[in-house]
Amino acid sequence: MPSAPGRIGNDGERDLARELAGALADAGHGRGRDVADSVTHPVHTYPARMHPATARRLVEVVAGPTRAGALLVDPFCGSGTTLVEARFFGVRALGLDLSPLAVLIARAKTWTVSPTRRRALRETAHHLAGEALAAGKQARRSGQGPTTERRPVGFDPNARNRRLSGWFAPHVRRELEDLAARIDEVRSRDAELADVLTVGLSAILIKVSNRASDTDPTKMPRTIARGNVARLFARRIDLLCAGLDDLGARRGPQPEVVQSDARKLGDLVPAGGVAGIVTSPPYAGTYDYAEQQRLRFDFLGLHHREFHDGEIGARRGFAGGGARDAVARWRSDLAAVIDAMATALAPGGRAALVIGDSIAAGRAMWADDDVRASLDDRLALVAWAWQERPALGATEKRVFQDRGKREHILLLERSRGA
Ligand SMILES: C[S@@+](CC[C@H](N)C(=O)[O-])C[C@H]1O[C@@H](n2cnc3c(N)ncnc32)[C@H](O)[C@@H]1O
C-alpha cells in the first residue's frame, strides 16, 4: 500500500469514518515511518503490504471494542502486518493466506517464544553464516568446485535448475545453496527454527539475485561480493531477533497462521466466532503473487500448486481473451470471501477492508463498488474513507477519468439480527 500523498476523504458514521481517514493519513506521516520501522515490520518485503501504521490504527478500531480473548482474523494476511499489530496490541489473532511463503513470513514475524529460544535463533544463524563463509573460502582455495544444488522434495531437479539459472551469479548461487543446505540440517532436529531461518534467507534472496525487484522480473545483474550472502543473512536474522525481542516485551498470545483459501474461513472458525477482521484482499488484476514468488518457491522448495490454482484476483487471470469471464470470476470470488466473513463474524463484529481501484483487462475496477455489490443484509457498510492516488500514464488517465483512482478503507458491521 503506497504512502504517496493524495487527498483523503471520508463518509458514514462520523467518528468511525474519521478513524479510517486517520488510518490512511498515518501512513504518510513521520509517525507512520516510525511504525513501519518498528518491531518485525522491516524484516521482509511483500508486494502491496498494508502500511503498518494503517494496520495499527485499524486493529485498534476493530479490536478495541471487543472483549478480552476475542479473536481477530486476517483472511489475506500476506506477510503478517496486521498479525504483528495484533500481537503488539495483545489480541488473539488468526491469519490465513494461500501462499506458502506468506505463511512462513507471517509466522516468523510473530514468533512468540522465550528469550532463550530467540537467542538460539540468533546464535544458530551466526553459526551457520560462519560455516558458510568458511566453506566459501575453502571452495575458492580449491578452485571453486561446481555448486552442489539441493534437491527439494517434489521438485524436478533439472526443471528447478533451469528456472533458477541466470538469476544468480555462480558464487552467489553456491553460497545460497550452502546456507539452505545447512538450514535443512537444522530442520531435521528443529523444524520450527528452520522455518524462521528460511525467512531470513528468503528476505535477502531478491537483493542478491539479478531480478530487479519482487514485482519487476527485469534481469538486472548485481555485483555481490563473495561472502556477502552469509553476512546479509546473519544481519537479517539480527533484525528479526531485535523485532521479536521488542514484541516479546509485550504481553499477548502468538497469532496462529494457516495456509488456507480465504473462502474456507468457515472450516477454521465456528459461525459467529470471530470478533473482528482487518484485511487487505488482492486488488483485481494488479499482482500475480504466485508468479512473483516463483523464484522463492523454486529456491526454497515451497510447494505452490494449490496457491497457483486458488489465488484470487491474479493478473494472469485477466490476460488474453477471457477478460469478461475474469471480471465475473473476480466478483464472485470477492462475494464468496465476503460471505465467509459475514458467517464468521459475531453479531456487531466489524471488518475493515483495505482495497484499491485497479485496471484489469484494460478497464477500471472500482473496488468500493465491487465490495458494496457483494454485501447482503448480514453486513452493513458503516463508514468508509479513501485517498486519491495519482493516475499515472495515459492508460490510467483514460480509464479512471473524472472519478479518479482511489485507495479505500471500508468498515463493515455484522448485523445483530440476520
Ligand atoms: C494485498 S496482499 C495482503 C498483504 C498483507 N496485508 C501484508 O501486509 O503483507 C493479498 C494476499 O492475498 C493472498 N491471496 C490471494 N488469493 C488468496 C486466497 N484465495 N486465499 C487466501 N489468500 C489469498 C496473496 O497471497 C496475498 O498475500
CSV table of C-alpha atoms and ligand atoms in Angstrom, one decimal:
chain,number,residue,atom,x,y,z
A,1,MET,CA,0.0,0.0,0.0
A,2,PRO,CA,1.7,3.2,-1.1
A,3,SER,CA,2.1,6.1,1.3
A,4,ALA,CA,2.1,8.7,-1.5
A,5,PRO,CA,0.3,11.9,-0.6
A,6,GLY,CA,-3.2,12.3,-2.1
A,7,ARG,CA,-6.4,13.9,-0.9
A,8,ILE,CA,-8.2,12.0,1.8
A,9,GLY,CA,-12.0,11.9,2.3
A,10,ASN,CA,-14.4,10.0,4.5
A,11,ASP,CA,-18.1,9.3,4.9
A,12,GLY,CA,-20.5,7.3,7.0
A,13,GLU,CA,-20.7,7.2,10.9
A,14,ARG,CA,-18.7,10.3,11.7
A,15,ASP,CA,-16.3,9.1,14.4
A,16,LEU,CA,-15.5,5.8,12.7
A,17,ALA,CA,-15.1,7.5,9.3
A,18,ARG,CA,-12.6,9.9,10.9
A,19,GLU,CA,-10.6,7.0,12.3
A,20,LEU,CA,-10.5,5.4,8.9
A,21,ALA,CA,-9.2,8.6,7.4
A,22,GLY,CA,-6.7,8.8,10.2
A,23,ALA,CA,-5.5,5.3,9.3
A,24,LEU,CA,-4.8,6.5,5.7
A,25,ALA,CA,-3.2,9.7,6.9
A,26,ASP,CA,-1.0,7.9,9.5
A,27,ALA,CA,0.8,6.1,6.6
A,28,GLY,CA,2.1,9.4,5.2
A,29,HIS,CA,3.3,11.0,8.5
A,30,GLY,CA,6.7,10.7,10.2
A,31,ARG,CA,4.9,8.6,12.8
A,32,GLY,CA,3.9,6.2,10.0
A,33,ARG,CA,7.6,5.7,9.2
A,34,ASP,CA,8.4,5.0,12.8
A,35,VAL,CA,5.7,2.3,13.0
A,36,ALA,CA,6.9,0.8,9.7
A,37,ASP,CA,10.5,0.7,11.1
A,38,SER,CA,9.3,-0.8,14.4
A,39,VAL,CA,9.1,-4.4,15.7
A,40,THR,CA,9.4,-7.0,12.9
A,41,HIS,CA,7.8,-4.9,10.2
A,42,PRO,CA,11.0,-4.2,8.2
A,43,VAL,CA,12.2,-7.9,8.0
A,44,HIS,CA,10.8,-9.0,4.6
A,45,THR,CA,9.4,-7.1,1.6
A,46,TYR,CA,6.0,-8.0,0.3
A,47,PRO,CA,4.0,-6.6,-2.6
A,48,ALA,CA,1.0,-4.4,-1.6
A,49,ARG,CA,1.9,-4.8,2.0
A,50,MET,CA,-0.5,-2.9,4.2
A,51,HIS,CA,1.1,0.1,5.7
A,52,PRO,CA,2.0,-0.9,9.3
A,53,ALA,CA,0.7,2.5,10.6
A,54,THR,CA,-2.7,1.9,8.9
A,55,ALA,CA,-2.8,-1.7,10.3
A,56,ARG,CA,-2.0,-0.3,13.8
A,57,ARG,CA,-5.0,2.1,13.7
A,58,LEU,CA,-7.4,-0.4,12.1
A,59,VAL,CA,-6.5,-3.1,14.7
A,60,GLU,CA,-7.3,-0.6,17.4
A,61,VAL,CA,-10.6,0.4,15.7
A,62,VAL,CA,-11.8,-3.2,15.1
A,63,ALA,CA,-10.3,-5.0,18.2
A,64,GLY,CA,-10.7,-2.1,20.6
A,65,PRO,CA,-14.4,-2.6,21.4
A,66,THR,CA,-14.1,-6.4,21.7
A,67,ARG,CA,-13.8,-8.5,24.8
A,68,ALA,CA,-10.5,-9.9,26.2
A,69,GLY,CA,-9.7,-13.1,24.4
A,70,ALA,CA,-11.8,-12.3,21.4
A,71,LEU,CA,-10.4,-13.4,18.0
A,72,LEU,CA,-9.2,-11.0,15.3
A,73,VAL,CA,-8.8,-12.5,11.8
A,74,ASP,CA,-6.9,-11.5,8.7
A,75,PRO,CA,-8.0,-13.9,5.9
A,76,PHE,CA,-5.4,-12.5,3.4
A,77,CYS,CA,-2.6,-12.0,5.9
A,78,GLY,CA,0.3,-11.9,3.4
A,79,SER,CA,3.5,-11.0,5.3
A,80,GLY,CA,1.5,-10.7,8.5
A,81,THR,CA,1.4,-6.9,9.0
A,82,THR,CA,-2.0,-7.0,10.8
A,83,LEU,CA,-0.9,-10.1,12.8
A,84,VAL,CA,2.2,-8.2,14.0
A,85,GLU,CA,0.0,-5.3,15.1
A,86,ALA,CA,-2.5,-7.7,16.8
A,87,ARG,CA,0.5,-9.3,18.6
A,88,PHE,CA,1.6,-5.7,19.5
A,89,PHE,CA,-1.9,-4.9,20.7
A,90,GLY,CA,-2.1,-8.1,22.7
A,91,VAL,CA,-5.2,-9.6,21.0
A,92,ARG,CA,-5.7,-13.2,19.9
A,93,ALA,CA,-5.3,-13.4,16.1
A,94,LEU,CA,-5.6,-15.8,13.2
A,95,GLY,CA,-4.1,-15.3,9.8
A,96,LEU,CA,-4.9,-17.2,6.5
A,97,ASP,CA,-3.1,-17.0,3.3
A,98,LEU,CA,-2.9,-19.4,0.4
A,99,SER,CA,0.8,-18.6,-0.3
A,100,PRO,CA,3.2,-20.9,1.5
A,101,LEU,CA,5.7,-18.1,1.5
A,102,ALA,CA,3.3,-15.6,3.1
A,103,VAL,CA,2.6,-18.2,5.9
A,104,LEU,CA,6.3,-18.7,6.6
A,105,ILE,CA,6.9,-14.9,6.8
A,106,ALA,CA,3.9,-14.1,8.9
A,107,ARG,CA,4.8,-16.9,11.4
A,108,ALA,CA,8.4,-15.8,11.7
A,109,LYS,CA,7.4,-12.1,12.2
A,110,THR,CA,5.1,-13.1,15.1
A,111,TRP,CA,7.2,-15.9,16.6
A,112,THR,CA,6.3,-15.7,20.3
A,113,VAL,CA,8.9,-17.7,22.2
A,114,SER,CA,11.2,-17.3,25.3
A,115,PRO,CA,14.3,-15.1,25.2
A,116,THR,CA,16.4,-18.3,25.3
A,117,ARG,CA,14.8,-19.5,22.2
A,118,ARG,CA,15.3,-16.2,20.4
A,119,ARG,CA,18.9,-16.3,21.5
A,120,ALA,CA,19.2,-19.8,20.0
A,121,LEU,CA,17.8,-18.3,16.7
A,122,ARG,CA,20.5,-15.6,16.6
A,123,GLU,CA,23.3,-18.0,17.6
A,124,THR,CA,22.3,-20.6,15.1
A,125,ALA,CA,22.1,-18.0,12.3
A,126,HIS,CA,25.6,-16.7,13.1
A,127,HIS,CA,27.0,-20.2,13.4
A,128,LEU,CA,25.5,-21.2,10.0
A,129,ALA,CA,26.8,-18.0,8.4
A,130,GLY,CA,30.3,-18.6,9.9
A,131,GLU,CA,30.3,-22.1,8.5
A,132,ALA,CA,29.1,-21.0,5.1
A,133,LEU,CA,31.8,-18.3,5.0
A,134,ALA,CA,34.5,-20.8,5.8
A,135,ALA,CA,33.1,-23.2,3.2
A,136,GLY,CA,33.2,-20.4,0.6
A,137,LYS,CA,36.8,-19.7,1.4
A,138,GLN,CA,37.7,-23.3,1.1
A,139,ALA,CA,35.9,-23.6,-2.2
A,140,ARG,CA,37.9,-20.6,-3.5
A,141,ARG,CA,41.2,-22.1,-2.4
A,142,SER,CA,40.4,-25.3,-4.1
A,143,GLY,CA,39.4,-23.6,-7.4
A,144,GLN,CA,35.7,-23.3,-6.8
A,145,GLY,CA,34.2,-26.7,-7.5
A,146,PRO,CA,30.7,-26.9,-9.0
A,147,THR,CA,27.7,-25.9,-6.9
A,148,THR,CA,26.1,-28.8,-5.2
A,149,GLU,CA,22.4,-27.9,-5.6
A,150,ARG,CA,19.9,-29.1,-3.1
A,151,ARG,CA,17.1,-31.4,-4.3
A,152,PRO,CA,14.0,-30.2,-2.5
A,153,VAL,CA,11.4,-33.0,-2.3
A,154,GLY,CA,8.7,-32.8,-5.0
A,155,PHE,CA,10.8,-30.6,-7.4
A,156,ASP,CA,12.3,-32.0,-10.6
A,157,PRO,CA,16.0,-31.1,-10.1
A,158,ASN,CA,16.6,-30.3,-13.8
A,159,ALA,CA,13.5,-28.1,-14.2
A,160,ARG,CA,14.3,-26.3,-10.9
A,161,ASN,CA,17.8,-25.7,-12.1
A,162,ARG,CA,16.6,-24.4,-15.4
A,163,ARG,CA,14.3,-22.0,-13.7
A,164,LEU,CA,16.9,-20.8,-11.3
A,165,SER,CA,19.8,-20.5,-13.7
A,166,GLY,CA,20.6,-16.9,-14.8
A,167,TRP,CA,19.1,-15.4,-11.7
A,168,PHE,CA,22.2,-15.6,-9.6
A,169,ALA,CA,25.9,-15.2,-10.1
A,170,PRO,CA,27.6,-18.6,-9.7
A,171,HIS,CA,29.3,-17.7,-6.4
A,172,VAL,CA,26.0,-16.3,-5.0
A,173,ARG,CA,24.1,-19.4,-6.0
A,174,ARG,CA,26.8,-21.6,-4.3
A,175,GLU,CA,26.6,-19.5,-1.1
A,176,LEU,CA,22.8,-19.6,-1.1
A,177,GLU,CA,22.6,-23.3,-1.7
A,178,ASP,CA,25.2,-23.9,1.0
A,179,LEU,CA,23.3,-21.9,3.6
A,180,ALA,CA,20.0,-23.5,2.6
A,181,ALA,CA,21.5,-27.0,3.0
A,182,ARG,CA,22.7,-26.0,6.5
A,183,ILE,CA,19.2,-24.9,7.3
A,184,ASP,CA,17.9,-28.2,6.0
A,185,GLU,CA,20.2,-29.9,8.6
A,186,VAL,CA,18.7,-27.8,11.3
A,187,ARG,CA,15.2,-28.8,10.0
A,188,SER,CA,15.9,-32.5,10.8
A,189,ARG,CA,16.1,-31.7,14.5
A,190,ASP,CA,14.1,-28.4,14.9
A,191,ALA,CA,11.7,-27.7,12.0
A,192,GLU,CA,10.2,-24.6,13.7
A,193,LEU,CA,13.6,-22.9,14.0
A,194,ALA,CA,14.5,-23.9,10.4
A,195,ASP,CA,11.3,-22.2,9.1
A,196,VAL,CA,12.3,-19.0,10.8
A,197,LEU,CA,15.8,-19.2,9.4
A,198,THR,CA,14.4,-19.8,6.0
A,199,VAL,CA,12.6,-16.5,6.2
A,200,GLY,CA,15.9,-14.8,6.8
A,201,LEU,CA,17.2,-16.4,3.6
A,202,SER,CA,14.1,-15.5,1.7
A,203,ALA,CA,14.4,-11.9,2.8
A,204,ILE,CA,17.7,-11.4,1.1
A,205,LEU,CA,17.1,-13.6,-2.0
A,206,ILE,CA,15.9,-10.9,-4.4
A,207,LYS,CA,18.6,-8.5,-3.1
A,208,VAL,CA,21.4,-10.9,-4.1
A,209,SER,CA,19.7,-12.0,-7.4
A,210,ASN,CA,19.7,-10.5,-10.8
A,211,ARG,CA,15.9,-9.7,-10.6
A,212,ALA,CA,15.1,-6.0,-10.3
A,213,SER,CA,12.5,-6.4,-7.5
A,214,ASP,CA,9.8,-8.6,-6.2
A,215,THR,CA,7.3,-7.2,-8.7
A,216,ASP,CA,9.7,-6.4,-11.6
A,217,PRO,CA,11.2,-9.5,-13.3
A,218,THR,CA,13.6,-7.5,-15.4
A,219,LYS,CA,17.1,-9.1,-15.4
A,220,MET,CA,19.4,-6.6,-13.7
A,221,PRO,CA,22.9,-8.0,-12.9
A,222,ARG,CA,24.1,-7.0,-9.5
A,223,THR,CA,27.6,-7.2,-8.1
A,224,ILE,CA,27.6,-9.1,-4.9
A,225,ALA,CA,30.9,-9.5,-3.1
A,226,ARG,CA,31.9,-13.0,-2.1
A,227,GLY,CA,30.7,-14.0,1.3
A,228,ASN,CA,28.0,-11.3,1.3
A,229,VAL,CA,25.2,-13.8,1.2
A,230,ALA,CA,26.1,-15.2,4.6
A,231,ARG,CA,26.7,-11.7,6.1
A,232,LEU,CA,23.4,-10.4,4.8
A,233,PHE,CA,21.6,-13.4,6.1
A,234,ALA,CA,23.1,-13.1,9.6
A,235,ARG,CA,22.2,-9.4,9.7
A,236,ARG,CA,18.7,-10.1,8.6
A,237,ILE,CA,18.2,-12.6,11.4
A,238,ASP,CA,19.6,-10.0,13.8
A,239,LEU,CA,17.0,-7.6,12.6
A,240,LEU,CA,14.3,-10.2,13.0
A,241,CYS,CA,15.5,-11.0,16.5
A,242,ALA,CA,15.6,-7.4,17.6
A,243,GLY,CA,12.0,-7.0,16.4
A,244,LEU,CA,11.0,-10.2,18.1
A,245,ASP,CA,12.6,-9.0,21.4
A,246,ASP,CA,10.5,-5.8,21.2
A,247,LEU,CA,7.4,-7.8,20.5
A,248,GLY,CA,8.3,-10.3,23.2
A,249,ALA,CA,8.3,-7.5,25.8
A,250,ARG,CA,4.6,-7.1,25.2
A,251,ARG,CA,2.0,-9.5,26.6
A,252,GLY,CA,-0.1,-11.4,24.2
A,253,PRO,CA,-0.5,-14.8,22.5
A,254,GLN,CA,1.2,-15.9,19.4
A,255,PRO,CA,-1.1,-15.5,16.3
A,256,GLU,CA,-2.0,-18.6,14.5
A,257,VAL,CA,-1.2,-18.7,10.8
A,258,VAL,CA,-2.7,-21.2,8.5
A,259,GLN,CA,-2.2,-21.9,4.8
A,260,SER,CA,-5.7,-21.8,3.6
A,261,ASP,CA,-8.0,-20.3,1.0
A,262,ALA,CA,-9.8,-17.2,2.5
A,263,ARG,CA,-13.1,-18.6,1.1
A,264,LYS,CA,-12.7,-21.5,3.5
A,265,LEU,CA,-12.5,-19.4,6.6
A,266,GLY,CA,-15.6,-21.3,7.8
A,267,ASP,CA,-13.6,-24.5,8.1
A,268,LEU,CA,-11.3,-22.9,10.6
A,269,VAL,CA,-13.7,-20.9,12.9
A,270,PRO,CA,-17.2,-21.5,14.1
A,271,ALA,CA,-20.0,-19.3,12.7
A,272,GLY,CA,-20.1,-16.2,14.7
A,273,GLY,CA,-16.8,-17.0,16.4
A,274,VAL,CA,-14.8,-14.0,15.1
A,275,ALA,CA,-14.9,-10.7,16.9
A,276,GLY,CA,-13.3,-8.6,14.1
A,277,ILE,CA,-11.5,-8.7,10.8
A,278,VAL,CA,-8.8,-6.5,9.4
A,279,THR,CA,-7.6,-7.4,5.9
A,280,SER,CA,-6.4,-6.3,2.5
A,281,PRO,CA,-7.7,-8.6,-0.2
A,282,PRO,CA,-5.9,-8.7,-3.6
A,283,TYR,CA,-6.6,-5.8,-5.9
A,284,ALA,CA,-8.3,-7.1,-9.1
A,285,GLY,CA,-5.8,-7.8,-11.9
A,286,THR,CA,-2.9,-5.9,-10.2
A,287,TYR,CA,-0.5,-8.6,-8.9
A,288,ASP,CA,0.4,-12.1,-9.7
A,289,TYR,CA,1.6,-13.4,-6.3
A,290,ALA,CA,2.1,-17.0,-7.5
A,291,GLU,CA,4.3,-15.8,-10.4
A,292,GLN,CA,6.1,-13.1,-8.5
A,293,GLN,CA,7.0,-15.5,-5.7
A,294,ARG,CA,8.1,-18.3,-8.1
A,295,LEU,CA,11.8,-17.6,-7.7
A,296,ARG,CA,11.5,-18.0,-3.9
A,297,PHE,CA,9.3,-21.1,-4.3
A,298,ASP,CA,11.8,-22.8,-6.5
A,299,PHE,CA,14.8,-21.8,-4.5
A,300,LEU,CA,13.3,-22.6,-1.1
A,301,GLY,CA,11.5,-25.7,-2.2
A,302,LEU,CA,8.0,-24.4,-1.4
A,303,HIS,CA,5.0,-26.2,-3.0
A,304,HIS,CA,2.7,-23.8,-4.7
A,305,ARG,CA,0.3,-25.7,-6.9
A,306,GLU,CA,-2.7,-25.0,-4.6
A,307,PHE,CA,-1.8,-21.3,-4.5
A,308,HIS,CA,-1.4,-21.1,-8.2
A,309,ASP,CA,-4.8,-22.6,-8.7
A,310,GLY,CA,-6.6,-20.8,-5.9
A,311,GLU,CA,-5.1,-17.2,-6.0
A,312,ILE,CA,-7.9,-14.7,-6.5
A,313,GLY,CA,-7.7,-11.5,-8.5
A,314,ALA,CA,-4.4,-12.5,-10.1
A,315,ARG,CA,-3.3,-10.5,-13.1
A,316,ARG,CA,-2.7,-13.6,-15.2
A,317,GLY,CA,-6.4,-14.5,-14.9
A,318,PHE,CA,-7.3,-11.3,-16.8
A,319,ALA,CA,-4.8,-11.8,-19.6
A,320,GLY,CA,-5.8,-13.0,-23.1
A,321,GLY,CA,-9.3,-13.4,-24.5
A,322,GLY,CA,-11.3,-14.3,-21.4
A,323,ALA,CA,-11.4,-10.8,-19.8
A,324,ARG,CA,-15.2,-10.7,-19.3
A,325,ASP,CA,-15.1,-14.1,-17.6
A,326,ALA,CA,-12.2,-12.9,-15.4
A,327,VAL,CA,-14.2,-9.9,-14.2
A,328,ALA,CA,-17.2,-12.1,-13.4
A,329,ARG,CA,-14.9,-14.6,-11.6
A,330,TRP,CA,-13.3,-11.9,-9.6
A,331,ARG,CA,-16.7,-10.6,-8.4
A,332,SER,CA,-17.9,-14.0,-7.5
A,333,ASP,CA,-14.6,-14.8,-5.7
A,334,LEU,CA,-14.9,-11.5,-3.7
A,335,ALA,CA,-18.5,-12.2,-2.9
A,336,ALA,CA,-17.5,-15.7,-1.6
A,337,VAL,CA,-14.9,-14.1,0.6
A,338,ILE,CA,-17.4,-11.6,2.0
A,339,ASP,CA,-19.9,-14.3,2.5
A,340,ALA,CA,-17.4,-16.3,4.5
A,341,MET,CA,-16.6,-13.2,6.6
A,342,ALA,CA,-20.3,-12.5,7.3
A,343,THR,CA,-20.8,-16.0,8.5
A,344,ALA,CA,-17.7,-15.9,10.7
A,345,LEU,CA,-18.3,-12.5,12.3
A,346,ALA,CA,-20.1,-12.3,15.7
A,347,PRO,CA,-23.1,-10.0,15.8
A,348,GLY,CA,-21.9,-6.4,16.0
A,349,GLY,CA,-18.4,-7.5,14.9
A,350,ARG,CA,-16.5,-5.3,12.4
A,351,ALA,CA,-14.5,-5.9,9.3
A,352,ALA,CA,-12.1,-3.3,7.9
A,353,LEU,CA,-11.1,-3.9,4.3
A,354,VAL,CA,-8.2,-2.0,2.7
A,355,ILE,CA,-8.6,-2.3,-1.1
A,356,GLY,CA,-7.7,-0.2,-4.1
A,357,ASP,CA,-9.1,0.6,-7.5
A,358,SER,CA,-7.2,-1.0,-10.3
A,359,ILE,CA,-7.1,-1.7,-14.0
A,360,ALA,CA,-7.9,-5.2,-15.1
A,361,ALA,CA,-8.2,-6.3,-18.7
A,362,GLY,CA,-8.0,-2.6,-19.7
A,363,ARG,CA,-11.0,-1.5,-17.7
A,364,ALA,CA,-11.4,0.3,-14.4
A,365,MET,CA,-12.3,-1.9,-11.5
A,366,TRP,CA,-13.9,0.2,-8.7
A,367,ALA,CA,-13.0,-1.7,-5.6
A,368,ASP,CA,-15.6,0.0,-3.4
A,369,ASP,CA,-18.4,-0.8,-5.9
A,370,ASP,CA,-17.4,-4.4,-6.1
A,371,VAL,CA,-17.4,-4.7,-2.3
A,372,ARG,CA,-20.8,-2.9,-2.0
A,373,ALA,CA,-22.3,-5.2,-4.6
A,374,SER,CA,-21.2,-8.3,-2.5
A,375,LEU,CA,-23.0,-7.2,0.7
A,376,ASP,CA,-26.2,-8.8,1.9
A,377,ASP,CA,-28.4,-7.9,4.8
A,378,ARG,CA,-25.9,-9.5,7.3
A,379,LEU,CA,-23.2,-6.9,6.6
A,380,ALA,CA,-23.7,-3.1,6.5
A,381,LEU,CA,-21.1,-0.6,5.3
A,382,VAL,CA,-21.0,1.8,8.3
A,383,ALA,CA,-18.0,4.0,7.5
A,384,TRP,CA,-15.5,4.5,4.7
A,385,ALA,CA,-12.5,6.6,3.8
A,386,TRP,CA,-10.5,7.0,0.6
A,387,GLN,CA,-7.3,8.5,-0.6
A,388,GLU,CA,-6.8,9.7,-4.1
A,389,ARG,CA,-4.0,8.0,-6.0
A,390,PRO,CA,-2.4,9.7,-8.9
A,391,ALA,CA,-3.5,8.2,-12.2
A,392,LEU,CA,-0.1,7.6,-13.8
A,393,GLY,CA,0.3,7.4,-17.6
A,394,ALA,CA,-2.1,7.8,-20.5
A,395,THR,CA,-4.0,4.5,-19.9
A,396,GLU,CA,-4.7,5.2,-16.2
A,397,LYS,CA,-5.9,8.7,-17.0
A,398,ARG,CA,-8.2,7.5,-19.8
A,399,VAL,CA,-9.6,4.6,-17.8
A,400,PHE,CA,-10.1,6.3,-14.4
A,401,GLN,CA,-11.3,9.6,-16.0
A,402,ASP,CA,-13.1,12.1,-13.7
A,403,ARG,CA,-13.8,9.6,-10.9
A,404,GLY,CA,-10.1,9.2,-10.3
A,405,LYS,CA,-8.2,6.3,-8.8
A,406,ARG,CA,-8.6,5.6,-5.0
A,407,GLU,CA,-7.4,3.5,-2.2
A,408,HIS,CA,-10.3,2.7,0.1
A,409,ILE,CA,-10.9,1.5,3.7
A,410,LEU,CA,-14.4,0.1,4.1
A,411,LEU,CA,-15.7,-0.7,7.5
A,412,LEU,CA,-18.4,-3.3,7.6
A,413,GLU,CA,-20.5,-4.3,10.6
A,414,ARG,CA,-22.3,-7.6,11.2
A,415,SER,CA,-25.9,-7.1,11.9
A,416,ARG,CA,-27.2,-8.3,15.2
A,417,GLY,CA,-30.4,-9.8,13.7
A,418,ALA,CA,-29.8,-11.5,10.4
B,1,LIG,C1,-2.8,-7.4,-0.7
B,1,LIG,S1,-2.0,-8.9,-0.2
B,1,LIG,C2,-2.0,-8.9,1.5
B,1,LIG,C3,-0.8,-8.2,2.1
B,1,LIG,C4,-0.8,-8.1,3.6
B,1,LIG,N1,-1.9,-7.3,4.2
B,1,LIG,C5,0.5,-7.6,4.1
B,1,LIG,O1,0.6,-6.6,4.8
B,1,LIG,O2,1.5,-8.3,3.8
B,1,LIG,C6,-3.2,-10.1,-0.6
B,1,LIG,C7,-2.8,-11.5,-0.2
B,1,LIG,O3,-3.9,-12.4,-0.6
B,1,LIG,C8,-3.3,-13.7,-0.8
B,1,LIG,N2,-4.3,-14.5,-1.6
B,1,LIG,C9,-4.6,-14.5,-2.9
B,1,LIG,N3,-5.6,-15.4,-3.1
B,1,LIG,C10,-5.9,-15.9,-1.9
B,1,LIG,C11,-6.9,-16.9,-1.5
B,1,LIG,N4,-7.7,-17.4,-2.4
B,1,LIG,N5,-7.0,-17.2,-0.2
B,1,LIG,C12,-6.1,-16.7,0.7
B,1,LIG,N6,-5.1,-15.8,0.4
B,1,LIG,C13,-5.1,-15.4,-0.9
B,1,LIG,C14,-2.0,-13.4,-1.5
B,1,LIG,O4,-1.1,-14.5,-1.3
B,1,LIG,C15,-1.5,-12.1,-0.8
B,1,LIG,O5,-0.7,-12.4,0.2
